[in-house]
PDB file of C-alpha atoms in Angstrom:
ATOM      1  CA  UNK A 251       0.000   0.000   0.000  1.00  0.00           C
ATOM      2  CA  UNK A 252       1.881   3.718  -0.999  1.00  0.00           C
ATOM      3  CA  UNK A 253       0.949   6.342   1.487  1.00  0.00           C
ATOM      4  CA  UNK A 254       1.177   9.426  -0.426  1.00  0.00           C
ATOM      5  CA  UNK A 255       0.784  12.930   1.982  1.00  0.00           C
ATOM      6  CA  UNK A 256       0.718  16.087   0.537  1.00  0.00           C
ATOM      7  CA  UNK A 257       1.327  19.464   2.042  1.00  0.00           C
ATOM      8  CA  UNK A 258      -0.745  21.771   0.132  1.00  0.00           C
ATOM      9  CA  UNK A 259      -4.349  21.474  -1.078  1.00  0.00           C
ATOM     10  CA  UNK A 260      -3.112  22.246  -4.586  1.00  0.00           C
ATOM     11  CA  UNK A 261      -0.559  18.927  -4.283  1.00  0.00           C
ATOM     12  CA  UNK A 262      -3.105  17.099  -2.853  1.00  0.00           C
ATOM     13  CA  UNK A 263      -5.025  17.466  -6.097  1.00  0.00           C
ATOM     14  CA  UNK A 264      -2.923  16.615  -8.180  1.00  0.00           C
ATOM     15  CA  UNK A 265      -1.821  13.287  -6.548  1.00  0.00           C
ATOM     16  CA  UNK A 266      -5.811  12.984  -6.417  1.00  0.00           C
ATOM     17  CA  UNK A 267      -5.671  13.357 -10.192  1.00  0.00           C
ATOM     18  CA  UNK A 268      -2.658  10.977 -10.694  1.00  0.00           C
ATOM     19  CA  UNK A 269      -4.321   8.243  -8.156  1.00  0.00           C
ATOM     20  CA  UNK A 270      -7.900   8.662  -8.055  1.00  0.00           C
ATOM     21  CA  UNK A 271      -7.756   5.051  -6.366  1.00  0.00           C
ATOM     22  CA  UNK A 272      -5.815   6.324  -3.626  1.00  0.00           C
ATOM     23  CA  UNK A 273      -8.138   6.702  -0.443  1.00  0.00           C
ATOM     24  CA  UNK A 274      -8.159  10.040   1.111  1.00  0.00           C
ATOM     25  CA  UNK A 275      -7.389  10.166   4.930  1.00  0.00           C
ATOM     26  CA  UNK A 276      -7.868  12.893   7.584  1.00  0.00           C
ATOM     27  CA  UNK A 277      -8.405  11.383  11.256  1.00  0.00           C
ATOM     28  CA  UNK A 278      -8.377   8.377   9.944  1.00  0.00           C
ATOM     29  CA  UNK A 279     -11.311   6.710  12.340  1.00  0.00           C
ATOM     30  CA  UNK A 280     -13.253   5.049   9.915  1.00  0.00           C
ATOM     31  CA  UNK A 281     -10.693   3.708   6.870  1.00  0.00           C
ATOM     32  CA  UNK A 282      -7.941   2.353   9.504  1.00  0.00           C
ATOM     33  CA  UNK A 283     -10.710   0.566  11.500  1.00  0.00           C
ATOM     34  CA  UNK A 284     -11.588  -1.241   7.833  1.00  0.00           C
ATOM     35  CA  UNK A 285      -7.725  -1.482   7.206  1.00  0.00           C
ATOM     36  CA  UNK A 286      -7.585  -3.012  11.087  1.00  0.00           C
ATOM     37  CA  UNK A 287     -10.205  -5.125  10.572  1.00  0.00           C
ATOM     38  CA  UNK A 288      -8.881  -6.921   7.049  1.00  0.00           C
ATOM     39  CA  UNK A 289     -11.986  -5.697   5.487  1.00  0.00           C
ATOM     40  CA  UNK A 290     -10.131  -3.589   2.687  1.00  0.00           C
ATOM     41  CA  UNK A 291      -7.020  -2.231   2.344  1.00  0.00           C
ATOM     42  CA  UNK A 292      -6.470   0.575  -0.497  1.00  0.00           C
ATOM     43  CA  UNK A 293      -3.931   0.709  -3.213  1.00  0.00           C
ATOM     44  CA  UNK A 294      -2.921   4.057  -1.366  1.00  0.00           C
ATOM     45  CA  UNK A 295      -3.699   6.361   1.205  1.00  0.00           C
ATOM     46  CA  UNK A 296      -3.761  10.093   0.583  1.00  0.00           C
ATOM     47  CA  UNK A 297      -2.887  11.660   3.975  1.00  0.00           C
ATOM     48  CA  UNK A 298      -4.447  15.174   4.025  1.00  0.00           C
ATOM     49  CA  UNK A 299      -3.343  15.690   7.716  1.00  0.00           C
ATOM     50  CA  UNK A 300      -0.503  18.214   6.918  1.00  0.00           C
ATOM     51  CA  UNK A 301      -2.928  20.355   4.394  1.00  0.00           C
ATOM     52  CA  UNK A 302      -3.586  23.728   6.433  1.00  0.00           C
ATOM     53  CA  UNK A 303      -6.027  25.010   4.131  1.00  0.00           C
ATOM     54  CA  UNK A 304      -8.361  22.318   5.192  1.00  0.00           C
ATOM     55  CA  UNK A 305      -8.090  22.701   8.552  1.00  0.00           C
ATOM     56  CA  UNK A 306      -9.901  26.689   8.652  1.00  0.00           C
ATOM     57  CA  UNK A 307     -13.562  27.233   8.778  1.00  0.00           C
ATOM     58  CA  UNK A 308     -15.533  30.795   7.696  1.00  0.00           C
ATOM     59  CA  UNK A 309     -18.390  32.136   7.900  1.00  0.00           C
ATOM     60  CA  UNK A 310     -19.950  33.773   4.641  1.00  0.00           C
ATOM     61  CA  UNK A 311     -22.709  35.890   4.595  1.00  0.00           C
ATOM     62  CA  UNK A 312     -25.519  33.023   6.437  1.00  0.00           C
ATOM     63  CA  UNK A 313     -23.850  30.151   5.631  1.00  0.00           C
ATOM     64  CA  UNK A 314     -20.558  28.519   7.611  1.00  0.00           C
ATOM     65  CA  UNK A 315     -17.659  26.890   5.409  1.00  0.00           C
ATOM     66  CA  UNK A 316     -16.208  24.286   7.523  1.00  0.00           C
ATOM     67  CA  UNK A 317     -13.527  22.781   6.048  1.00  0.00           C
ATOM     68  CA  UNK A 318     -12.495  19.153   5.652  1.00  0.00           C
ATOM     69  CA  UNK A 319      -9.930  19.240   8.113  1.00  0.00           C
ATOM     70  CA  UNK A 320     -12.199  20.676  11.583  1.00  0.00           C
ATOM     71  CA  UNK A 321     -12.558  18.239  13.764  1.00  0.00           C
ATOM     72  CA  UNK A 322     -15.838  17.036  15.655  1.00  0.00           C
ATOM     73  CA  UNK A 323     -13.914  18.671  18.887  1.00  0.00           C
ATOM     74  CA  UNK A 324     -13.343  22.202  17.394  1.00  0.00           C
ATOM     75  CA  UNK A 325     -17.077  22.552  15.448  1.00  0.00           C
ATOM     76  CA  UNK A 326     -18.385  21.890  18.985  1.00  0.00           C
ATOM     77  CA  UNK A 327     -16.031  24.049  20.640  1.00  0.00           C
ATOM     78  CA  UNK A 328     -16.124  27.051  18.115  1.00  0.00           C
ATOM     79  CA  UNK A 329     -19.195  26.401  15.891  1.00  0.00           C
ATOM     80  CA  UNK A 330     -21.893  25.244  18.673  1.00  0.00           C
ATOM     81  CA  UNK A 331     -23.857  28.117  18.641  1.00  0.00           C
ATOM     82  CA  UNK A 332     -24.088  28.898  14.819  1.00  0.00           C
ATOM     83  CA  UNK A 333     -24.577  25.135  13.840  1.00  0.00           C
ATOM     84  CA  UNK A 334     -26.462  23.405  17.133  1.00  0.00           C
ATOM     85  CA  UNK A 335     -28.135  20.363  15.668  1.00  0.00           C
ATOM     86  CA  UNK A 336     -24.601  19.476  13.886  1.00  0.00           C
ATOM     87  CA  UNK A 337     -22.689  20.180  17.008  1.00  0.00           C
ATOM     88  CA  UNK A 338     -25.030  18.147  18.977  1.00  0.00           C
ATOM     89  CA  UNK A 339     -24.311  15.284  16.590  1.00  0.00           C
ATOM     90  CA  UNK A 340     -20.648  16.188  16.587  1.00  0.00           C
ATOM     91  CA  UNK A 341     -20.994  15.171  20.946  1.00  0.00           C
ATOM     92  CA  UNK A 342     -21.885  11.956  20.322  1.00  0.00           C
ATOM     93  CA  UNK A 343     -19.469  10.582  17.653  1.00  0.00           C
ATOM     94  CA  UNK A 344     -17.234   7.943  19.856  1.00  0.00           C
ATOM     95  CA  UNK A 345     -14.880   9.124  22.600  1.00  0.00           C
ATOM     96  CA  UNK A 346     -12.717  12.104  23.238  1.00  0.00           C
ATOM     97  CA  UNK A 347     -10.021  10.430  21.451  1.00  0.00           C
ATOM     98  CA  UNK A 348     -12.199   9.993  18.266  1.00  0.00           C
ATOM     99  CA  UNK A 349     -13.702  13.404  18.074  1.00  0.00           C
ATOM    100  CA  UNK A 350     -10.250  14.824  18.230  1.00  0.00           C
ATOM    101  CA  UNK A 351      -9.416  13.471  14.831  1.00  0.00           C
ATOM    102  CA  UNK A 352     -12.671  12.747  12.753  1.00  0.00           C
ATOM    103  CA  UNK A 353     -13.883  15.100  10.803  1.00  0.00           C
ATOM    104  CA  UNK A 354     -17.957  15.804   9.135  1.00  0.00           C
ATOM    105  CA  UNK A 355     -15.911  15.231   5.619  1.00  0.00           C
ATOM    106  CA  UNK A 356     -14.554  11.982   6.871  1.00  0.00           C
ATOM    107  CA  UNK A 357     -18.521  11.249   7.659  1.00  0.00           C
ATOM    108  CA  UNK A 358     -18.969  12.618   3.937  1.00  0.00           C
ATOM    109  CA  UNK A 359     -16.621  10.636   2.325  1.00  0.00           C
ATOM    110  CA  UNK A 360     -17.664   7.327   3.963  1.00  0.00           C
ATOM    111  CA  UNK A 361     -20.839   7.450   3.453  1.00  0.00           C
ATOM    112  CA  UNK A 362     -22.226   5.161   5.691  1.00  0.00           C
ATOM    113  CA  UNK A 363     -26.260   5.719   6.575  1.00  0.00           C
ATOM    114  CA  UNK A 364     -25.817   5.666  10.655  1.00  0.00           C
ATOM    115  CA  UNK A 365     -23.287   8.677  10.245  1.00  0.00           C
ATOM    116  CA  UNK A 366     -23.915  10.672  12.852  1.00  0.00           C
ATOM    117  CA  UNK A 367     -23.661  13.850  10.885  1.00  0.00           C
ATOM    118  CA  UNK A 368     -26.096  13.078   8.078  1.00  0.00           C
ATOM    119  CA  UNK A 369     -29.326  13.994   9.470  1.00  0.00           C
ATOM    120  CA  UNK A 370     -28.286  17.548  11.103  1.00  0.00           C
ATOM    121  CA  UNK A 371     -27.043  18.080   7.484  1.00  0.00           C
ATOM    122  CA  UNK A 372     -29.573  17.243   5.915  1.00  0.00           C
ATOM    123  CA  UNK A 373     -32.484  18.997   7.855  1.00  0.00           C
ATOM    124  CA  UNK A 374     -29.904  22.190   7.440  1.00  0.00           C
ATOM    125  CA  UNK A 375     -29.954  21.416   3.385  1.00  0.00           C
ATOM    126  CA  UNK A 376     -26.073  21.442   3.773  1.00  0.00           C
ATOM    127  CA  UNK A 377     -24.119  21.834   0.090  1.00  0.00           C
ATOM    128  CA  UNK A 378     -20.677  19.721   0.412  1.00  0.00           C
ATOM    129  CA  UNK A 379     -17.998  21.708  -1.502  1.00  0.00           C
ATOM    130  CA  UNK A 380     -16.222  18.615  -3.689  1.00  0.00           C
ATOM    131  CA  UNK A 381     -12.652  20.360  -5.693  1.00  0.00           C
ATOM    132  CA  UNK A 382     -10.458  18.306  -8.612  1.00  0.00           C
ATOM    133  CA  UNK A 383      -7.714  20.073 -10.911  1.00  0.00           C
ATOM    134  CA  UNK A 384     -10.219  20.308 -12.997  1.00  0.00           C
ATOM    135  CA  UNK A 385     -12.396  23.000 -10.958  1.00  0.00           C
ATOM    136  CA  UNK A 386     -15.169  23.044  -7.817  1.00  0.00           C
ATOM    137  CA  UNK A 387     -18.240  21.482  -7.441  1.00  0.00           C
ATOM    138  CA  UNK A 388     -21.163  22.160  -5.325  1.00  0.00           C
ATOM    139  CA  UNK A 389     -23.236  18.815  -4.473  1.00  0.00           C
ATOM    140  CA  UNK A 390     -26.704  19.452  -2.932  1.00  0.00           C
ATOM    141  CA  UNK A 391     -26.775  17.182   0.480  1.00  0.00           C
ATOM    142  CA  UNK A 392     -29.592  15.560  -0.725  1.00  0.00           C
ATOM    143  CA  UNK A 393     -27.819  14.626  -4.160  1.00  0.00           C
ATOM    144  CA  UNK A 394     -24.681  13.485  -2.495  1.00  0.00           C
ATOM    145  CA  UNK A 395     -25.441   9.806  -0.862  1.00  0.00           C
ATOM    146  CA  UNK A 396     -25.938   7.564  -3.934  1.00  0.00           C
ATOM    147  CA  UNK A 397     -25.989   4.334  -2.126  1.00  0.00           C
ATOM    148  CA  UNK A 398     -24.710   2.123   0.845  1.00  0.00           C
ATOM    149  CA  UNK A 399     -21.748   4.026   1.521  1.00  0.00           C
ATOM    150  CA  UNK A 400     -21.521   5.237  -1.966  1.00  0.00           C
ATOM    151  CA  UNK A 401     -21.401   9.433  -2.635  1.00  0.00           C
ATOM    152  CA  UNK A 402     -22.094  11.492  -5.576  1.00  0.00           C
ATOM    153  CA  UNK A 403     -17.368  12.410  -5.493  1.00  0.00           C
ATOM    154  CA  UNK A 404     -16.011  11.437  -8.929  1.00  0.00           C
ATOM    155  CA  UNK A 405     -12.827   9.735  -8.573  1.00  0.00           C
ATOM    156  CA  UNK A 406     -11.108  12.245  -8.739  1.00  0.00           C
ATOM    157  CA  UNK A 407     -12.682  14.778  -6.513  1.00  0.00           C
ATOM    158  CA  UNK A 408     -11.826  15.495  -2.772  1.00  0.00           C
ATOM    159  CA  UNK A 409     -14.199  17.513  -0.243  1.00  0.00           C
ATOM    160  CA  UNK A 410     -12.838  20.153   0.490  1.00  0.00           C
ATOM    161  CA  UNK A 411     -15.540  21.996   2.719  1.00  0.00           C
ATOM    162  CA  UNK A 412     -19.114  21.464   3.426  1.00  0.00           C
ATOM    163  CA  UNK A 413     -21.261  24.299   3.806  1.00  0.00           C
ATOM    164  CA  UNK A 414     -23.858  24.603   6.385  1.00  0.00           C
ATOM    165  CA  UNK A 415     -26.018  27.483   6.531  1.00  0.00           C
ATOM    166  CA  UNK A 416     -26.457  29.511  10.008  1.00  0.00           C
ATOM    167  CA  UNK A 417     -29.351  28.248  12.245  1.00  0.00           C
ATOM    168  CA  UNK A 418     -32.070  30.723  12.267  1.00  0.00           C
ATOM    169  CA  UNK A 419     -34.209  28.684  14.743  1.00  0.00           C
ATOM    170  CA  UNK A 420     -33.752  25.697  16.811  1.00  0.00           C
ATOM    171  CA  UNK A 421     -32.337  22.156  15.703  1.00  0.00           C
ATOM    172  CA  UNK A 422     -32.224  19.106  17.799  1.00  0.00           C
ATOM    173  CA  UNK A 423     -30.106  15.551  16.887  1.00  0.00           C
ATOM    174  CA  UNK A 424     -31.669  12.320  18.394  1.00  0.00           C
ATOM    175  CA  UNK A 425     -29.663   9.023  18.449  1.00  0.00           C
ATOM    176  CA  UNK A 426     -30.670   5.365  19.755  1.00  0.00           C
ATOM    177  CA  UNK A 427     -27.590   2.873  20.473  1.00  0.00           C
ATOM    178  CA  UNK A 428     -27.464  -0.167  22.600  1.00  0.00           C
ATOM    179  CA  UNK A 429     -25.383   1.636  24.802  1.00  0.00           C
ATOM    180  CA  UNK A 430     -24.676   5.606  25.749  1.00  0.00           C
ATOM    181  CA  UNK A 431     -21.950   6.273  24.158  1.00  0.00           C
ATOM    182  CA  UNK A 432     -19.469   4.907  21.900  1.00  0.00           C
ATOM    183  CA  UNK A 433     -21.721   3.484  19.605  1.00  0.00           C
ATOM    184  CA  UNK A 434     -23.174   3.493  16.146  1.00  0.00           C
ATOM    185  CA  UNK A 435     -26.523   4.158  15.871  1.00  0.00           C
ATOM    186  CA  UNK A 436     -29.445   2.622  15.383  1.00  0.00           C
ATOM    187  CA  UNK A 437     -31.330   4.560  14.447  1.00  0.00           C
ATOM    188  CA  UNK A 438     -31.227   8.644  14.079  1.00  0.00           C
ATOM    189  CA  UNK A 439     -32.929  11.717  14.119  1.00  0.00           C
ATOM    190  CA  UNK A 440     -32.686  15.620  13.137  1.00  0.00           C
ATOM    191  CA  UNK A 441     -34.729  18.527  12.960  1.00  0.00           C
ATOM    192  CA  UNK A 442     -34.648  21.976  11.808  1.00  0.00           C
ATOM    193  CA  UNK A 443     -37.032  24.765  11.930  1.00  0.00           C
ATOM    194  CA  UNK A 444     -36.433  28.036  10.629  1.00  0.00           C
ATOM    195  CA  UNK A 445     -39.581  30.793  11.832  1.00  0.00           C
ATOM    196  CA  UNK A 446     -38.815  33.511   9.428  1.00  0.00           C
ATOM    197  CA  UNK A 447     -39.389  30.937   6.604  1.00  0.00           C
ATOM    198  CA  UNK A 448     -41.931  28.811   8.213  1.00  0.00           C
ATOM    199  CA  UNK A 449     -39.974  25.951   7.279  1.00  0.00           C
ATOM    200  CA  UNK A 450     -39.057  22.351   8.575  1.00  0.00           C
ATOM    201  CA  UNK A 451     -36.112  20.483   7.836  1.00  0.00           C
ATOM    202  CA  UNK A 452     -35.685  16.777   8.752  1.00  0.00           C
ATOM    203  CA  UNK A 453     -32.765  14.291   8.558  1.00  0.00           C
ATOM    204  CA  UNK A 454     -33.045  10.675   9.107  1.00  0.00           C
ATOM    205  CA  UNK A 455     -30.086   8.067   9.440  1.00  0.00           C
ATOM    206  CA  UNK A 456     -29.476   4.359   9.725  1.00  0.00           C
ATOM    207  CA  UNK A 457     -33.185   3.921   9.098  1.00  0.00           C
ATOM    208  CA  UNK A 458     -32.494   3.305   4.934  1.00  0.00           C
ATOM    209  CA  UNK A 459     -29.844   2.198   2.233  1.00  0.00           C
ATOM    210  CA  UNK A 460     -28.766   6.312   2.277  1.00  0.00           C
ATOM    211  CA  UNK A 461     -29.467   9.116   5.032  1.00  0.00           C
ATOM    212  CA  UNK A 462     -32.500  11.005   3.732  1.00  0.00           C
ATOM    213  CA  UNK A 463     -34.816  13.475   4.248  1.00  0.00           C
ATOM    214  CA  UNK A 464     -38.497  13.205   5.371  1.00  0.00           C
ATOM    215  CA  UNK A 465     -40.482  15.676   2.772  1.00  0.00           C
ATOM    216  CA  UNK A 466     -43.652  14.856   3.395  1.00  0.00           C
ATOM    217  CA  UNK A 467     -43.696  15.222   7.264  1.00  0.00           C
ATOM    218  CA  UNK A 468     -41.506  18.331   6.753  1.00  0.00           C
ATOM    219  CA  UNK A 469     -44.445  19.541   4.812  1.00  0.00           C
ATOM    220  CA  UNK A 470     -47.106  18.203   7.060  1.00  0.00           C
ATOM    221  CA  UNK A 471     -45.552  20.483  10.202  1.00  0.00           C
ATOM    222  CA  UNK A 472     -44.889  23.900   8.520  1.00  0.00           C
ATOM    223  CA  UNK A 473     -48.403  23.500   7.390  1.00  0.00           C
ATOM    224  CA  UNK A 474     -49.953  22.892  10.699  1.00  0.00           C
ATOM    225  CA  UNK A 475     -47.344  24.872  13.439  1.00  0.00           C
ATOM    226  CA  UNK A 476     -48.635  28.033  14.650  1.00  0.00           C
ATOM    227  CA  UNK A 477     -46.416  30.352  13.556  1.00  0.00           C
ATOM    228  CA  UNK A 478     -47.852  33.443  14.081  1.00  0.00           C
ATOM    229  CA  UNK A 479     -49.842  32.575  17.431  1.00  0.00           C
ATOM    230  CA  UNK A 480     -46.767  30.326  18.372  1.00  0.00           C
ATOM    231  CA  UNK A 481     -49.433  28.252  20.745  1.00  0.00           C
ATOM    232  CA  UNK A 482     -48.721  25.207  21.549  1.00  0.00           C
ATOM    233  CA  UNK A 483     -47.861  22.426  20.290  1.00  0.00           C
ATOM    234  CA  UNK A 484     -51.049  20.039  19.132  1.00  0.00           C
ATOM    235  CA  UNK A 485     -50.263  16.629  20.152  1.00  0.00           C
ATOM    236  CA  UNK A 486     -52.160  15.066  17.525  1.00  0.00           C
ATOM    237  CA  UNK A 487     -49.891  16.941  15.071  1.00  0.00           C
ATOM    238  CA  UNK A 488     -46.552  16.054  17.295  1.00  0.00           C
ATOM    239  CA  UNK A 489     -47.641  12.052  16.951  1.00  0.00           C
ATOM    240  CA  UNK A 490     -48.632  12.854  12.734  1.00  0.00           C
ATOM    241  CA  UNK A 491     -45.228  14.297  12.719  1.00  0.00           C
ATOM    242  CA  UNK A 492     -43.534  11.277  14.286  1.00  0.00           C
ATOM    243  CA  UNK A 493     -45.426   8.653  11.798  1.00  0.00           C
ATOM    244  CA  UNK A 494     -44.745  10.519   8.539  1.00  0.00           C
ATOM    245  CA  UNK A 495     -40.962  10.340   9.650  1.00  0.00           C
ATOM    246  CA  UNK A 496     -40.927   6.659   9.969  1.00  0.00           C
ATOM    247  CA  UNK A 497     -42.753   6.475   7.024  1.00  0.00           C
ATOM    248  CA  UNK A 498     -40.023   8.142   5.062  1.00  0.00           C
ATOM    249  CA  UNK A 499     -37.934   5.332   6.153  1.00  0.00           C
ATOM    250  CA  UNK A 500     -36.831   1.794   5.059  1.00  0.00           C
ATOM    251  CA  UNK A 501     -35.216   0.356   7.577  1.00  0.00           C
ATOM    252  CA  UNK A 502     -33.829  -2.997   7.929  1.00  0.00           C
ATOM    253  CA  UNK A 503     -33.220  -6.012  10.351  1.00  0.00           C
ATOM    254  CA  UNK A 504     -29.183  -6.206  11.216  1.00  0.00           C
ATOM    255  CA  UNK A 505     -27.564  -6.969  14.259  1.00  0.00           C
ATOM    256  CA  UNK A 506     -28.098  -3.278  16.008  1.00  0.00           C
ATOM    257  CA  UNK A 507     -32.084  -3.475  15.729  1.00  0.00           C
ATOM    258  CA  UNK A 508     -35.112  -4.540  14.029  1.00  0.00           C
ATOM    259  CA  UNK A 509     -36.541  -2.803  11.293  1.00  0.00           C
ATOM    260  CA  UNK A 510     -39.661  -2.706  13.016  1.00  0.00           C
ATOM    261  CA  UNK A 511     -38.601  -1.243  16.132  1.00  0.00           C
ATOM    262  CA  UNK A 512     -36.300   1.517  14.163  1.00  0.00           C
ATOM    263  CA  UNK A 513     -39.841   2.506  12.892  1.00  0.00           C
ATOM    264  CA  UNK A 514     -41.348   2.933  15.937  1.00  0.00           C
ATOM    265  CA  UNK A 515     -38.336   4.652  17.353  1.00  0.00           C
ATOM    266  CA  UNK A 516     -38.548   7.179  14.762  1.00  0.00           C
ATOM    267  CA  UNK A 517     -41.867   8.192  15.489  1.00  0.00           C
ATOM    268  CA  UNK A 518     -40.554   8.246  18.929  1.00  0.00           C
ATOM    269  CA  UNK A 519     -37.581  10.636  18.258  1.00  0.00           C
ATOM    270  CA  UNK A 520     -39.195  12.931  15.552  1.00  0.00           C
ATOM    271  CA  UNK A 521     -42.374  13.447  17.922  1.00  0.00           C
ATOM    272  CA  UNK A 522     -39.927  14.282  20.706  1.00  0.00           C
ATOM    273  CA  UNK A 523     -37.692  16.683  18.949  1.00  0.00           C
ATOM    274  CA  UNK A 524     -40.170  18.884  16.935  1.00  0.00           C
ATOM    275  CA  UNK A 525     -41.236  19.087  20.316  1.00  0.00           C
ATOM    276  CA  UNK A 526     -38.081  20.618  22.100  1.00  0.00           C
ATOM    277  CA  UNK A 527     -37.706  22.969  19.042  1.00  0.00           C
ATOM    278  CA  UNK A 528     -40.864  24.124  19.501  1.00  0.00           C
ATOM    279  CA  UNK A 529     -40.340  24.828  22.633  1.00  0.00           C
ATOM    280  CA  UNK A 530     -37.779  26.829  22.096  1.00  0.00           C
ATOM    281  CA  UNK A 531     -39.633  28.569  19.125  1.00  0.00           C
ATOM    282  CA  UNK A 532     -42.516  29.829  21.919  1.00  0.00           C
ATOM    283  CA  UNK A 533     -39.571  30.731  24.254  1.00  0.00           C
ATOM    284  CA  UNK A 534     -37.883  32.942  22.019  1.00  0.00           C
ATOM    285  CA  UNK A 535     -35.110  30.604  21.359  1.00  0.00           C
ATOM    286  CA  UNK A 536     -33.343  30.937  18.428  1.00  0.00           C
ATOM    287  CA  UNK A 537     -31.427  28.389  17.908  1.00  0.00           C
ATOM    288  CA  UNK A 538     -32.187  25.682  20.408  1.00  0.00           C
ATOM    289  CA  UNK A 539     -29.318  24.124  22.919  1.00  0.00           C
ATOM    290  CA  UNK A 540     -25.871  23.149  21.746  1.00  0.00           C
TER     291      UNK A 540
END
């Protein structure tokens, strides 16, 4: 196996474009667990480590440009209260140890549908930010998981940033694992609302062969919350909310859960969290907890 590290995001392209086989690498978490594990081991390994350029994040205009290289520590640290529902994801990604190295590109690039940043991106409608010598793409969340830890990168392409735009109202991230912590999830949950636009974003993951959204109960919510009254919360539209979720699924039976019971957990979570961020909406909240 070559290992191959670059020390500019310009290099780094251009070994890309010479190796598109080679597998990029920033903490590392998920390919040397594979590697570990004998379930794969790449021609070569681009190291991106040393590449500064990915390491910066900005914020531009309403949207944040976190690049490939911030870690799940730092975005909690420094981007918690622009970006809540990702940050609260960003908590419960494995230990200290693990946070400190992966990265939400690393989540990108892997693909996998119980990535815990997938839903918070998608119920932001997140834009990942995909560079080759040949120029820069912008890939739609939504239009970036093709399959069972398959993307939308040609083979050539690296991410180089995803871009998340600024909460303007309150997000929550809801996870089920067999345990507390350290664990991959069973199922998963995110929403976002946004007042101003009387909108709804939802994100769900390890419930189907890709993370995905939940249109129709997105729909179903901004239609029915009160947004200019901001009265409660109808519990009969709270439980509608919850089944329209888990009917956006298509989960499966593995060794973490049933299919059935990610369904009803869905319901479950989704019912919950629109919930909490409505809450917050009546409290004059803007962007929910961190």
């Amino acid at each position: 196996m070559d290992f191959l590290r670059p020390l500019t995001w310009a290099e780094a392209l251009a070994l890309k474009a010479e190796r598109p086989e080679a597998t990029p690498i920033q903490g590392g978490t998920d390919v040397m667990v594979e590697i570990n594990l004998d379930k794969g081991r790449p021609a070569a390994l681009l190291d991106l480590t040393p590449v500064r350029e990915l390491r910066e994040w900005s914020r531009e205009g309403g949207e944040i440009r976190v690049g490939a290289g911030v870690t799940y520590s730092r975005l909690i640290a420094e981007l918690g209260a622009d970006l809540p529902g990702l940050a609260q994801a960003s908590r419960t990604v494995g230990s200290p140890q693990i946070r400190n190295r992966g990265t939400v590109a690393g989540n990108l690039g892997a693909a996998s549908p119980a990535g815990d940043s997938h839903p918070p991106l998608l119920a932001c409608g997140a834009v990942v930010e995909a560079e080759s010598v040949r120029g820069t793409r912008l890939i739609p969340i939504g239009e970036f998981y093709t399959g069972v830890k398959r993307n939308a990168l040609a083979p050539d392409e690296l991410i180089r940033a995803v871009r998340v735009p600024a909460a303007t109202g309150p997000q929550y991230f809801s996870k089920i694992g067999t345990r507390n912590a350290m664990v991959i999830a069973v199922c998963s949950f995110a929403v976002a609302l946004d007042p101003s636009a009387r909108r709804v974003g939802t994100g769900i993951g390890s419930a189907a062969p890709t993370p995905r959204h939940a249109p129709r109960a997105e729909d179903f919510a901004a239609g029915e919350l009160d947004w200019d009254g901001r009265g409660p919360l109808d519990s009969g539209v709270a439980r509608r909310f919850g089944e329209l979720v888990a009917a956006s699924a298509a989960p499966i039976d593995d060794v973490r859960g049933r299919a059935a019971y990610r369904t009803h957990a869905l319901a479950v979570m989704a019912c919950r969290a629109l919930g909490w961020a409505w809450d917050d909406v009546r409290a004059g909240d803007r962007r929910g907890s961190a």
